[in-house]
Amino acid sequence: MLNLDRLRTLSAIARHGSVSAAADGLHVTTSAVSQQIAKLERETGQQLLAKNGRGVRLTDAGRLLADHAVRILSQVELAQAELEAHRGQAVGDLRMGAFPTAARGLFPAALVALRSAHPQLRARLSEQEPDASVREVVRGDIDLAVVLDWYNRPLSLPDGLAKAPLLDDPADVAMPSDHPLAQRRSVELEEFADDEWISWPQGEFCNEWLMFTLRSKGVEPRISHMAEEHHTQLALIAAGLGVAVAPRLGRGPVPEGVSVVPVRHTMRRHVYAIWRADADRRPSIRAAVQALQVAGRQVEGDGG
């Protein structure tokens, strides 16, 4: 009889392309992955992996079994979801991912609410960027993720995912307090054509959005500094080193020396939860979405 953990390991190698990457995705050692595959090869009587330079590749038998593993694991997840729904209680493990400002601005309240209402549910959060969260939900490495769209730049989602809106998050422009526009009631992005910008790291969804948005307004951005955390961006702004787009979710107190001014034509991030559609009936998923929506309404009521 095929072992589910070993099938999950083979599926991870097929998805990630290497033993080491599969080990990272499964949060185990490369030795543990190799041992699982060796046992699976003994169980099936087939060679599933072959050497390919310094790495490995799936054999024909390995690809065949990996394809079946995807369907088997999806069916197991569906069965677990229906059993959990039949029981009617949010129990067990729930693995969640969220981009940094959502992790800071939504999850403390949501996790406290889940712990209080569902003491048998073990909800766990990992902070990660939207693109990584989408991949992990699709692979089944996490159960639910909080991701974002920009108002003019949707995040591409693959088929097979369900989603629910949590909140709309306005974004302002943060600038040094002695900036010529710092005392204005509102600004337009075009007015910062001559400024140096502080952005998210290259390759991230929000960095791509900033470049796209500024260029669509005829501004060729001069990116002087890149920082993952908004608090780091604000510290650089306080030192007079540039301006940045500053979403309100999870922003916290603005440091001395920084002024934050709304954009006249409001920029918004659409924040929402995603999960695999075959897990839609899980009470734990529904409980988490509800807790996050309550937290989102609280944030909107507080003005971010």
PDB file of C-alpha atoms in Angstrom:
ATOM      1  CA  MET A   1       0.000   0.000   0.000  1.00  0.00           C
ATOM      2  CA  LEU A   2       1.375   3.399  -0.976  1.00  0.00           C
ATOM      3  CA  ASN A   3       2.390   5.625   1.910  1.00  0.00           C
ATOM      4  CA  LEU A   4       0.934   9.157   1.772  1.00  0.00           C
ATOM      5  CA  ASP A   5       3.977  10.836   3.299  1.00  0.00           C
ATOM      6  CA  ARG A   6       6.201   9.221   0.672  1.00  0.00           C
ATOM      7  CA  LEU A   7       3.833  10.259  -2.105  1.00  0.00           C
ATOM      8  CA  ARG A   8       3.895  13.796  -0.705  1.00  0.00           C
ATOM      9  CA  THR A   9       7.697  13.697  -0.800  1.00  0.00           C
ATOM     10  CA  LEU A  10       7.753  12.539  -4.433  1.00  0.00           C
ATOM     11  CA  SER A  11       5.213  15.219  -5.351  1.00  0.00           C
ATOM     12  CA  ALA A  12       7.407  17.857  -3.682  1.00  0.00           C
ATOM     13  CA  ILE A  13      10.428  16.776  -5.746  1.00  0.00           C
ATOM     14  CA  ALA A  14       8.323  16.982  -8.914  1.00  0.00           C
ATOM     15  CA  ARG A  15       7.142  20.489  -7.975  1.00  0.00           C
ATOM     16  CA  HIS A  16      10.436  21.903  -6.749  1.00  0.00           C
ATOM     17  CA  GLY A  17      12.789  20.151  -9.179  1.00  0.00           C
ATOM     18  CA  SER A  18      15.391  18.936  -6.688  1.00  0.00           C
ATOM     19  CA  VAL A  19      15.795  16.986  -3.464  1.00  0.00           C
ATOM     20  CA  SER A  20      17.177  19.976  -1.552  1.00  0.00           C
ATOM     21  CA  ALA A  21      14.376  22.304  -2.675  1.00  0.00           C
ATOM     22  CA  ALA A  22      11.786  19.645  -1.810  1.00  0.00           C
ATOM     23  CA  ALA A  23      13.363  19.320   1.639  1.00  0.00           C
ATOM     24  CA  ASP A  24      13.089  23.082   2.149  1.00  0.00           C
ATOM     25  CA  GLY A  25       9.458  23.049   1.054  1.00  0.00           C
ATOM     26  CA  LEU A  26       8.612  20.165   3.365  1.00  0.00           C
ATOM     27  CA  HIS A  27      10.701  21.599   6.240  1.00  0.00           C
ATOM     28  CA  VAL A  28      12.744  18.393   6.570  1.00  0.00           C
ATOM     29  CA  THR A  29      16.341  17.404   5.862  1.00  0.00           C
ATOM     30  CA  THR A  30      17.580  16.242   2.464  1.00  0.00           C
ATOM     31  CA  SER A  31      18.474  12.943   4.129  1.00  0.00           C
ATOM     32  CA  ALA A  32      14.855  12.477   5.211  1.00  0.00           C
ATOM     33  CA  VAL A  33      13.674  13.112   1.638  1.00  0.00           C
ATOM     34  CA  SER A  34      16.169  10.601   0.235  1.00  0.00           C
ATOM     35  CA  GLN A  35      15.096   7.988   2.790  1.00  0.00           C
ATOM     36  CA  GLN A  36      11.421   8.449   1.927  1.00  0.00           C
ATOM     37  CA  ILE A  37      12.119   8.042  -1.794  1.00  0.00           C
ATOM     38  CA  ALA A  38      14.253   4.946  -1.184  1.00  0.00           C
ATOM     39  CA  LYS A  39      11.393   3.373   0.785  1.00  0.00           C
ATOM     40  CA  LEU A  40       8.895   4.338  -1.919  1.00  0.00           C
ATOM     41  CA  GLU A  41      11.102   2.741  -4.581  1.00  0.00           C
ATOM     42  CA  ARG A  42      11.216  -0.468  -2.535  1.00  0.00           C
ATOM     43  CA  GLU A  43       7.429  -0.388  -2.121  1.00  0.00           C
ATOM     44  CA  THR A  44       6.780   0.107  -5.828  1.00  0.00           C
ATOM     45  CA  GLY A  45       9.647  -1.999  -7.144  1.00  0.00           C
ATOM     46  CA  GLN A  46      10.493   0.882  -9.518  1.00  0.00           C
ATOM     47  CA  GLN A  47      13.298   3.397  -9.846  1.00  0.00           C
ATOM     48  CA  LEU A  48      11.659   6.786  -9.380  1.00  0.00           C
ATOM     49  CA  LEU A  49      14.685   9.125  -9.494  1.00  0.00           C
ATOM     50  CA  ALA A  50      17.769   9.107 -11.708  1.00  0.00           C
ATOM     51  CA  LYS A  51      20.947  11.155 -11.486  1.00  0.00           C
ATOM     52  CA  ASN A  52      21.038  14.194 -13.770  1.00  0.00           C
ATOM     53  CA  GLY A  53      24.397  15.972 -13.539  1.00  0.00           C
ATOM     54  CA  ARG A  54      24.711  17.107  -9.933  1.00  0.00           C
ATOM     55  CA  GLY A  55      20.973  16.784  -9.364  1.00  0.00           C
ATOM     56  CA  VAL A  56      18.218  14.290 -10.039  1.00  0.00           C
ATOM     57  CA  ARG A  57      15.321  13.879 -12.460  1.00  0.00           C
ATOM     58  CA  LEU A  58      12.158  11.841 -12.305  1.00  0.00           C
ATOM     59  CA  THR A  59      12.168   8.633 -14.297  1.00  0.00           C
ATOM     60  CA  ASP A  60       9.153   7.741 -16.434  1.00  0.00           C
ATOM     61  CA  ALA A  61       7.826   5.730 -13.509  1.00  0.00           C
ATOM     62  CA  GLY A  62       8.550   8.637 -11.182  1.00  0.00           C
ATOM     63  CA  ARG A  63       6.617  11.089 -13.343  1.00  0.00           C
ATOM     64  CA  LEU A  64       3.706   8.663 -13.635  1.00  0.00           C
ATOM     65  CA  LEU A  65       3.503   8.164  -9.877  1.00  0.00           C
ATOM     66  CA  ALA A  66       4.003  11.890  -9.176  1.00  0.00           C
ATOM     67  CA  ASP A  67       1.017  12.695 -11.415  1.00  0.00           C
ATOM     68  CA  HIS A  68      -1.087  10.194  -9.507  1.00  0.00           C
ATOM     69  CA  ALA A  69       0.229  11.568  -6.217  1.00  0.00           C
ATOM     70  CA  VAL A  70      -1.191  15.023  -6.996  1.00  0.00           C
ATOM     71  CA  ARG A  71      -4.650  13.562  -7.517  1.00  0.00           C
ATOM     72  CA  ILE A  72      -4.398  11.225  -4.518  1.00  0.00           C
ATOM     73  CA  LEU A  73      -3.268  13.983  -2.153  1.00  0.00           C
ATOM     74  CA  SER A  74      -5.992  16.324  -3.443  1.00  0.00           C
ATOM     75  CA  GLN A  75      -8.589  13.616  -2.827  1.00  0.00           C
ATOM     76  CA  VAL A  76      -7.225  13.030   0.676  1.00  0.00           C
ATOM     77  CA  GLU A  77      -7.461  16.761   1.395  1.00  0.00           C
ATOM     78  CA  LEU A  78     -11.045  16.778   0.135  1.00  0.00           C
ATOM     79  CA  ALA A  79     -11.879  13.802   2.372  1.00  0.00           C
ATOM     80  CA  GLN A  80     -10.293  15.506   5.369  1.00  0.00           C
ATOM     81  CA  ALA A  81     -12.243  18.680   4.619  1.00  0.00           C
ATOM     82  CA  GLU A  82     -15.529  16.773   4.419  1.00  0.00           C
ATOM     83  CA  LEU A  83     -14.810  14.858   7.616  1.00  0.00           C
ATOM     84  CA  GLU A  84     -13.980  18.110   9.399  1.00  0.00           C
ATOM     85  CA  ALA A  85     -17.167  19.648   7.991  1.00  0.00           C
ATOM     86  CA  HIS A  86     -19.175  16.609   9.154  1.00  0.00           C
ATOM     87  CA  ARG A  87     -17.756  17.008  12.629  1.00  0.00           C
ATOM     88  CA  GLY A  88     -18.615  20.707  12.433  1.00  0.00           C
ATOM     89  CA  GLN A  89     -15.680  21.907  14.516  1.00  0.00           C
ATOM     90  CA  ALA A  90     -12.529  23.855  13.721  1.00  0.00           C
ATOM     91  CA  VAL A  91      -9.815  21.527  15.027  1.00  0.00           C
ATOM     92  CA  GLY A  92      -6.292  20.390  14.181  1.00  0.00           C
ATOM     93  CA  ASP A  93      -3.562  22.351  12.416  1.00  0.00           C
ATOM     94  CA  LEU A  94      -4.147  25.376  10.205  1.00  0.00           C
ATOM     95  CA  ARG A  95      -1.071  26.743   8.417  1.00  0.00           C
ATOM     96  CA  MET A  96      -1.345  30.319   7.166  1.00  0.00           C
ATOM     97  CA  GLY A  97       0.883  32.777   5.319  1.00  0.00           C
ATOM     98  CA  ALA A  98       0.665  36.547   4.967  1.00  0.00           C
ATOM     99  CA  PHE A  99       2.664  39.447   3.576  1.00  0.00           C
ATOM    100  CA  PRO A 100       4.390  41.512   6.310  1.00  0.00           C
ATOM    101  CA  THR A 101       1.923  44.374   6.837  1.00  0.00           C
ATOM    102  CA  ALA A 102      -1.022  41.960   6.906  1.00  0.00           C
ATOM    103  CA  ALA A 103       0.851  39.758   9.365  1.00  0.00           C
ATOM    104  CA  ARG A 104       1.329  42.824  11.561  1.00  0.00           C
ATOM    105  CA  GLY A 105      -1.983  44.597  10.963  1.00  0.00           C
ATOM    106  CA  LEU A 106      -4.513  41.745  10.816  1.00  0.00           C
ATOM    107  CA  PHE A 107      -3.191  38.581  12.380  1.00  0.00           C
ATOM    108  CA  PRO A 108      -2.636  39.507  16.040  1.00  0.00           C
ATOM    109  CA  ALA A 109      -6.363  40.209  16.515  1.00  0.00           C
ATOM    110  CA  ALA A 110      -7.452  37.328  14.246  1.00  0.00           C
ATOM    111  CA  LEU A 111      -5.221  34.757  15.967  1.00  0.00           C
ATOM    112  CA  VAL A 112      -6.399  35.815  19.422  1.00  0.00           C
ATOM    113  CA  ALA A 113     -10.022  35.503  18.274  1.00  0.00           C
ATOM    114  CA  LEU A 114      -9.370  32.039  16.809  1.00  0.00           C
ATOM    115  CA  ARG A 115      -7.647  30.845  19.967  1.00  0.00           C
ATOM    116  CA  SER A 116     -10.557  32.045  22.102  1.00  0.00           C
ATOM    117  CA  ALA A 117     -13.363  30.679  19.894  1.00  0.00           C
ATOM    118  CA  HIS A 118     -11.654  27.446  18.780  1.00  0.00           C
ATOM    119  CA  PRO A 119      -9.236  26.224  21.472  1.00  0.00           C
ATOM    120  CA  GLN A 120      -8.639  22.903  19.654  1.00  0.00           C
ATOM    121  CA  LEU A 121      -7.456  24.685  16.510  1.00  0.00           C
ATOM    122  CA  ARG A 122      -3.672  25.155  16.210  1.00  0.00           C
ATOM    123  CA  ALA A 123      -3.335  28.151  13.880  1.00  0.00           C
ATOM    124  CA  ARG A 124       0.210  28.928  12.714  1.00  0.00           C
ATOM    125  CA  LEU A 125       1.403  31.954  10.762  1.00  0.00           C
ATOM    126  CA  SER A 126       4.422  32.420   8.518  1.00  0.00           C
ATOM    127  CA  GLU A 127       5.323  35.782   6.991  1.00  0.00           C
ATOM    128  CA  GLN A 128       5.962  35.655   3.246  1.00  0.00           C
ATOM    129  CA  GLU A 129       5.409  37.590   0.042  1.00  0.00           C
ATOM    130  CA  PRO A 130       2.183  37.091  -1.977  1.00  0.00           C
ATOM    131  CA  ASP A 131       3.786  35.185  -4.865  1.00  0.00           C
ATOM    132  CA  ALA A 132       5.339  32.686  -2.447  1.00  0.00           C
ATOM    133  CA  SER A 133       2.056  32.355  -0.541  1.00  0.00           C
ATOM    134  CA  VAL A 134       0.118  31.550  -3.713  1.00  0.00           C
ATOM    135  CA  ARG A 135       2.612  28.830  -4.641  1.00  0.00           C
ATOM    136  CA  GLU A 136       2.470  27.295  -1.169  1.00  0.00           C
ATOM    137  CA  VAL A 137      -1.332  27.236  -1.105  1.00  0.00           C
ATOM    138  CA  VAL A 138      -1.429  25.572  -4.530  1.00  0.00           C
ATOM    139  CA  ARG A 139       1.121  22.964  -3.404  1.00  0.00           C
ATOM    140  CA  GLY A 140      -0.696  22.363  -0.125  1.00  0.00           C
ATOM    141  CA  ASP A 141       2.279  23.509   1.964  1.00  0.00           C
ATOM    142  CA  ILE A 142      -0.010  26.009   3.720  1.00  0.00           C
ATOM    143  CA  ASP A 143      -3.807  25.993   4.070  1.00  0.00           C
ATOM    144  CA  LEU A 144      -4.652  29.675   3.696  1.00  0.00           C
ATOM    145  CA  ALA A 145      -2.846  32.852   2.682  1.00  0.00           C
ATOM    146  CA  VAL A 146      -3.542  36.554   2.869  1.00  0.00           C
ATOM    147  CA  VAL A 147      -2.412  38.243  -0.348  1.00  0.00           C
ATOM    148  CA  LEU A 148      -3.047  41.521  -2.166  1.00  0.00           C
ATOM    149  CA  ASP A 149      -3.893  43.183  -5.442  1.00  0.00           C
ATOM    150  CA  TRP A 150      -3.125  46.802  -6.275  1.00  0.00           C
ATOM    151  CA  TYR A 151      -6.067  48.755  -7.668  1.00  0.00           C
ATOM    152  CA  ASN A 152      -4.465  48.828 -11.119  1.00  0.00           C
ATOM    153  CA  ARG A 153      -2.411  45.625 -11.010  1.00  0.00           C
ATOM    154  CA  PRO A 154      -4.138  42.322 -10.144  1.00  0.00           C
ATOM    155  CA  LEU A 155      -2.194  39.409  -8.715  1.00  0.00           C
ATOM    156  CA  SER A 156      -2.352  36.400 -11.024  1.00  0.00           C
ATOM    157  CA  LEU A 157      -4.078  33.441  -9.342  1.00  0.00           C
ATOM    158  CA  PRO A 158      -4.118  29.891 -10.748  1.00  0.00           C
ATOM    159  CA  ASP A 159      -7.272  27.835 -11.078  1.00  0.00           C
ATOM    160  CA  GLY A 160      -8.487  25.788  -8.140  1.00  0.00           C
ATOM    161  CA  LEU A 161      -8.350  28.530  -5.512  1.00  0.00           C
ATOM    162  CA  ALA A 162     -11.171  30.167  -3.562  1.00  0.00           C
ATOM    163  CA  LYS A 163     -10.916  33.721  -2.234  1.00  0.00           C
ATOM    164  CA  ALA A 164     -12.658  36.131   0.111  1.00  0.00           C
ATOM    165  CA  PRO A 165     -12.111  39.916   0.478  1.00  0.00           C
ATOM    166  CA  LEU A 166     -10.794  41.193   3.801  1.00  0.00           C
ATOM    167  CA  LEU A 167     -10.362  44.957   3.336  1.00  0.00           C
ATOM    168  CA  ASP A 168      -9.298  47.755   0.987  1.00  0.00           C
ATOM    169  CA  ASP A 169      -6.093  49.387   2.188  1.00  0.00           C
ATOM    170  CA  PRO A 170      -5.423  52.992   1.073  1.00  0.00           C
ATOM    171  CA  ALA A 171      -1.826  54.046   0.419  1.00  0.00           C
ATOM    172  CA  ASP A 172      -0.310  57.512   0.897  1.00  0.00           C
ATOM    173  CA  VAL A 173       3.002  59.095  -0.049  1.00  0.00           C
ATOM    174  CA  ALA A 174       5.518  59.365   2.770  1.00  0.00           C
ATOM    175  CA  MET A 175       8.148  62.102   2.514  1.00  0.00           C
ATOM    176  CA  PRO A 176      10.560  64.049   4.722  1.00  0.00           C
ATOM    177  CA  SER A 177       8.757  66.677   6.791  1.00  0.00           C
ATOM    178  CA  ASP A 178      10.733  69.462   5.093  1.00  0.00           C
ATOM    179  CA  HIS A 179       9.664  68.315   1.615  1.00  0.00           C
ATOM    180  CA  PRO A 180       7.955  71.122  -0.398  1.00  0.00           C
ATOM    181  CA  LEU A 181       4.748  69.036  -0.607  1.00  0.00           C
ATOM    182  CA  ALA A 182       4.687  67.900   3.023  1.00  0.00           C
ATOM    183  CA  GLN A 183       2.022  70.410   4.107  1.00  0.00           C
ATOM    184  CA  ARG A 184      -0.367  69.677   1.262  1.00  0.00           C
ATOM    185  CA  ARG A 185      -3.769  68.082   1.935  1.00  0.00           C
ATOM    186  CA  SER A 186      -3.314  65.755  -1.037  1.00  0.00           C
ATOM    187  CA  VAL A 187      -0.802  65.083  -3.801  1.00  0.00           C
ATOM    188  CA  GLU A 188      -0.451  63.335  -7.148  1.00  0.00           C
ATOM    189  CA  LEU A 189       2.336  60.868  -7.915  1.00  0.00           C
ATOM    190  CA  GLU A 190       3.414  62.938 -10.935  1.00  0.00           C
ATOM    191  CA  GLU A 191       4.499  65.698  -8.550  1.00  0.00           C
ATOM    192  CA  PHE A 192       7.349  63.497  -7.341  1.00  0.00           C
ATOM    193  CA  ALA A 193       8.952  63.061 -10.767  1.00  0.00           C
ATOM    194  CA  ASP A 194      12.202  64.648  -9.588  1.00  0.00           C
ATOM    195  CA  ASP A 195      12.385  62.827  -6.241  1.00  0.00           C
ATOM    196  CA  GLU A 196      14.412  59.780  -5.329  1.00  0.00           C
ATOM    197  CA  TRP A 197      12.240  56.803  -4.404  1.00  0.00           C
ATOM    198  CA  ILE A 198      12.543  54.159  -1.733  1.00  0.00           C
ATOM    199  CA  SER A 199      10.972  50.914  -2.925  1.00  0.00           C
ATOM    200  CA  TRP A 200      10.407  47.295  -2.043  1.00  0.00           C
ATOM    201  CA  PRO A 201      13.130  44.868  -3.217  1.00  0.00           C
ATOM    202  CA  GLN A 202      13.470  44.177  -6.920  1.00  0.00           C
ATOM    203  CA  GLY A 203      11.354  41.305  -8.187  1.00  0.00           C
ATOM    204  CA  GLU A 204       8.675  41.665  -5.535  1.00  0.00           C
ATOM    205  CA  PHE A 205       5.077  42.239  -6.588  1.00  0.00           C
ATOM    206  CA  CYS A 206       4.865  45.678  -4.921  1.00  0.00           C
ATOM    207  CA  ASN A 207       8.115  46.840  -6.536  1.00  0.00           C
ATOM    208  CA  GLU A 208       6.797  45.816  -9.946  1.00  0.00           C
ATOM    209  CA  TRP A 209       3.551  47.654  -9.188  1.00  0.00           C
ATOM    210  CA  LEU A 210       5.409  50.865  -8.229  1.00  0.00           C
ATOM    211  CA  MET A 211       7.500  50.852 -11.402  1.00  0.00           C
ATOM    212  CA  PHE A 212       4.431  50.136 -13.552  1.00  0.00           C
ATOM    213  CA  THR A 213       2.344  52.858 -11.873  1.00  0.00           C
ATOM    214  CA  LEU A 214       4.937  55.614 -12.021  1.00  0.00           C
ATOM    215  CA  ARG A 215       5.801  54.864 -15.630  1.00  0.00           C
ATOM    216  CA  SER A 216       2.113  54.857 -16.562  1.00  0.00           C
ATOM    217  CA  LYS A 217       2.051  58.457 -15.277  1.00  0.00           C
ATOM    218  CA  GLY A 218       5.068  59.463 -17.344  1.00  0.00           C
ATOM    219  CA  VAL A 219       7.511  59.280 -14.422  1.00  0.00           C
ATOM    220  CA  GLU A 220      10.724  57.297 -14.798  1.00  0.00           C
ATOM    221  CA  PRO A 221      11.416  56.380 -11.152  1.00  0.00           C
ATOM    222  CA  ARG A 222      14.824  56.891  -9.641  1.00  0.00           C
ATOM    223  CA  ILE A 223      15.057  54.110  -7.063  1.00  0.00           C
ATOM    224  CA  SER A 224      17.774  55.015  -4.576  1.00  0.00           C
ATOM    225  CA  HIS A 225      17.100  52.456  -1.861  1.00  0.00           C
ATOM    226  CA  MET A 226      15.155  49.211  -1.449  1.00  0.00           C
ATOM    227  CA  ALA A 227      13.805  47.867   1.820  1.00  0.00           C
ATOM    228  CA  GLU A 228      11.429  45.021   2.613  1.00  0.00           C
ATOM    229  CA  GLU A 229       9.931  46.507   5.752  1.00  0.00           C
ATOM    230  CA  HIS A 230       7.860  49.690   5.704  1.00  0.00           C
ATOM    231  CA  HIS A 231       9.392  50.713   9.037  1.00  0.00           C
ATOM    232  CA  THR A 232      12.824  50.638   7.389  1.00  0.00           C
ATOM    233  CA  GLN A 233      11.512  52.685   4.468  1.00  0.00           C
ATOM    234  CA  LEU A 234      10.097  55.272   6.888  1.00  0.00           C
ATOM    235  CA  ALA A 235      13.429  55.457   8.743  1.00  0.00           C
ATOM    236  CA  LEU A 236      15.211  56.184   5.456  1.00  0.00           C
ATOM    237  CA  ILE A 237      12.637  58.857   4.663  1.00  0.00           C
ATOM    238  CA  ALA A 238      13.121  60.445   8.106  1.00  0.00           C
ATOM    239  CA  ALA A 239      16.817  60.730   7.225  1.00  0.00           C
ATOM    240  CA  GLY A 240      15.870  62.704   4.098  1.00  0.00           C
ATOM    241  CA  LEU A 241      16.841  59.962   1.654  1.00  0.00           C
ATOM    242  CA  GLY A 242      13.730  59.801  -0.513  1.00  0.00           C
ATOM    243  CA  VAL A 243       9.974  59.330  -0.730  1.00  0.00           C
ATOM    244  CA  ALA A 244       7.866  56.153  -0.755  1.00  0.00           C
ATOM    245  CA  VAL A 245       4.367  54.809  -1.125  1.00  0.00           C
ATOM    246  CA  ALA A 246       3.125  53.989   2.383  1.00  0.00           C
ATOM    247  CA  PRO A 247       0.079  51.703   2.738  1.00  0.00           C
ATOM    248  CA  ARG A 248      -1.865  52.207   5.961  1.00  0.00           C
ATOM    249  CA  LEU A 249      -2.348  48.576   7.014  1.00  0.00           C
ATOM    250  CA  GLY A 250       0.107  47.710   9.776  1.00  0.00           C
ATOM    251  CA  ARG A 251       1.920  51.037   9.396  1.00  0.00           C
ATOM    252  CA  GLY A 252       1.850  52.056  13.053  1.00  0.00           C
ATOM    253  CA  PRO A 253       3.143  55.411  14.304  1.00  0.00           C
ATOM    254  CA  VAL A 254       4.948  57.519  11.712  1.00  0.00           C
ATOM    255  CA  PRO A 255       8.418  58.501  12.961  1.00  0.00           C
ATOM    256  CA  GLU A 256       9.418  62.080  13.626  1.00  0.00           C
ATOM    257  CA  GLY A 257      10.658  63.796  10.492  1.00  0.00           C
ATOM    258  CA  VAL A 258       8.200  62.010   8.180  1.00  0.00           C
ATOM    259  CA  SER A 259       4.996  63.451   6.724  1.00  0.00           C
ATOM    260  CA  VAL A 260       2.356  61.242   5.135  1.00  0.00           C
ATOM    261  CA  VAL A 261       0.020  62.825   2.579  1.00  0.00           C
ATOM    262  CA  PRO A 262      -2.970  61.139   0.855  1.00  0.00           C
ATOM    263  CA  VAL A 263      -3.002  60.764  -2.905  1.00  0.00           C
ATOM    264  CA  ARG A 264      -5.778  62.748  -4.590  1.00  0.00           C
ATOM    265  CA  HIS A 265      -6.806  59.831  -6.801  1.00  0.00           C
ATOM    266  CA  THR A 266      -6.792  57.221  -4.072  1.00  0.00           C
ATOM    267  CA  MET A 267      -4.400  54.278  -4.402  1.00  0.00           C
ATOM    268  CA  ARG A 268      -5.682  51.105  -2.768  1.00  0.00           C
ATOM    269  CA  ARG A 269      -4.509  47.597  -2.131  1.00  0.00           C
ATOM    270  CA  HIS A 270      -7.228  44.940  -2.171  1.00  0.00           C
ATOM    271  CA  VAL A 271      -6.398  42.485   0.612  1.00  0.00           C
ATOM    272  CA  TYR A 272      -7.991  39.037   0.539  1.00  0.00           C
ATOM    273  CA  ALA A 273      -7.650  35.466   1.751  1.00  0.00           C
ATOM    274  CA  ILE A 274      -7.104  32.513  -0.591  1.00  0.00           C
ATOM    275  CA  TRP A 275      -7.294  28.750  -0.056  1.00  0.00           C
ATOM    276  CA  ARG A 276      -7.659  25.592  -2.121  1.00  0.00           C
ATOM    277  CA  ALA A 277     -11.192  25.118  -3.363  1.00  0.00           C
ATOM    278  CA  ASP A 278     -11.128  21.435  -2.399  1.00  0.00           C
ATOM    279  CA  ALA A 279     -10.724  22.533   1.243  1.00  0.00           C
ATOM    280  CA  ASP A 280     -13.644  24.954   1.057  1.00  0.00           C
ATOM    281  CA  ARG A 281     -15.830  23.050   3.521  1.00  0.00           C
ATOM    282  CA  ARG A 282     -13.263  22.938   6.317  1.00  0.00           C
ATOM    283  CA  PRO A 283     -14.649  24.714   9.395  1.00  0.00           C
ATOM    284  CA  SER A 284     -11.109  25.813  10.277  1.00  0.00           C
ATOM    285  CA  ILE A 285     -10.783  27.660   6.946  1.00  0.00           C
ATOM    286  CA  ARG A 286     -14.153  29.320   7.417  1.00  0.00           C
ATOM    287  CA  ALA A 287     -13.343  30.275  11.008  1.00  0.00           C
ATOM    288  CA  ALA A 288     -10.031  31.829   9.970  1.00  0.00           C
ATOM    289  CA  VAL A 289     -11.605  33.800   7.118  1.00  0.00           C
ATOM    290  CA  GLN A 290     -14.306  35.091   9.451  1.00  0.00           C
ATOM    291  CA  ALA A 291     -11.735  36.158  12.082  1.00  0.00           C
ATOM    292  CA  LEU A 292      -9.657  37.911   9.419  1.00  0.00           C
ATOM    293  CA  GLN A 293     -12.714  39.697   8.021  1.00  0.00           C
ATOM    294  CA  VAL A 294     -13.614  40.944  11.504  1.00  0.00           C
ATOM    295  CA  ALA A 295     -10.041  42.173  11.952  1.00  0.00           C
ATOM    296  CA  GLY A 296     -10.212  43.829   8.531  1.00  0.00           C
ATOM    297  CA  ARG A 297     -13.413  45.695   9.410  1.00  0.00           C
ATOM    298  CA  GLN A 298     -11.761  46.869  12.606  1.00  0.00           C
ATOM    299  CA  VAL A 299      -8.776  48.209  10.658  1.00  0.00           C
ATOM    300  CA  GLU A 300     -11.039  50.004   8.194  1.00  0.00           C
ATOM    301  CA  GLY A 301     -13.031  51.482  11.078  1.00  0.00           C
ATOM    302  CA  ASP A 302      -9.820  52.744  12.662  1.00  0.00           C
ATOM    303  CA  GLY A 303      -8.699  54.275   9.367  1.00  0.00           C
ATOM    304  CA  GLY A 304      -5.858  51.785   8.821  1.00  0.00           C
TER     305      GLY A 304
END
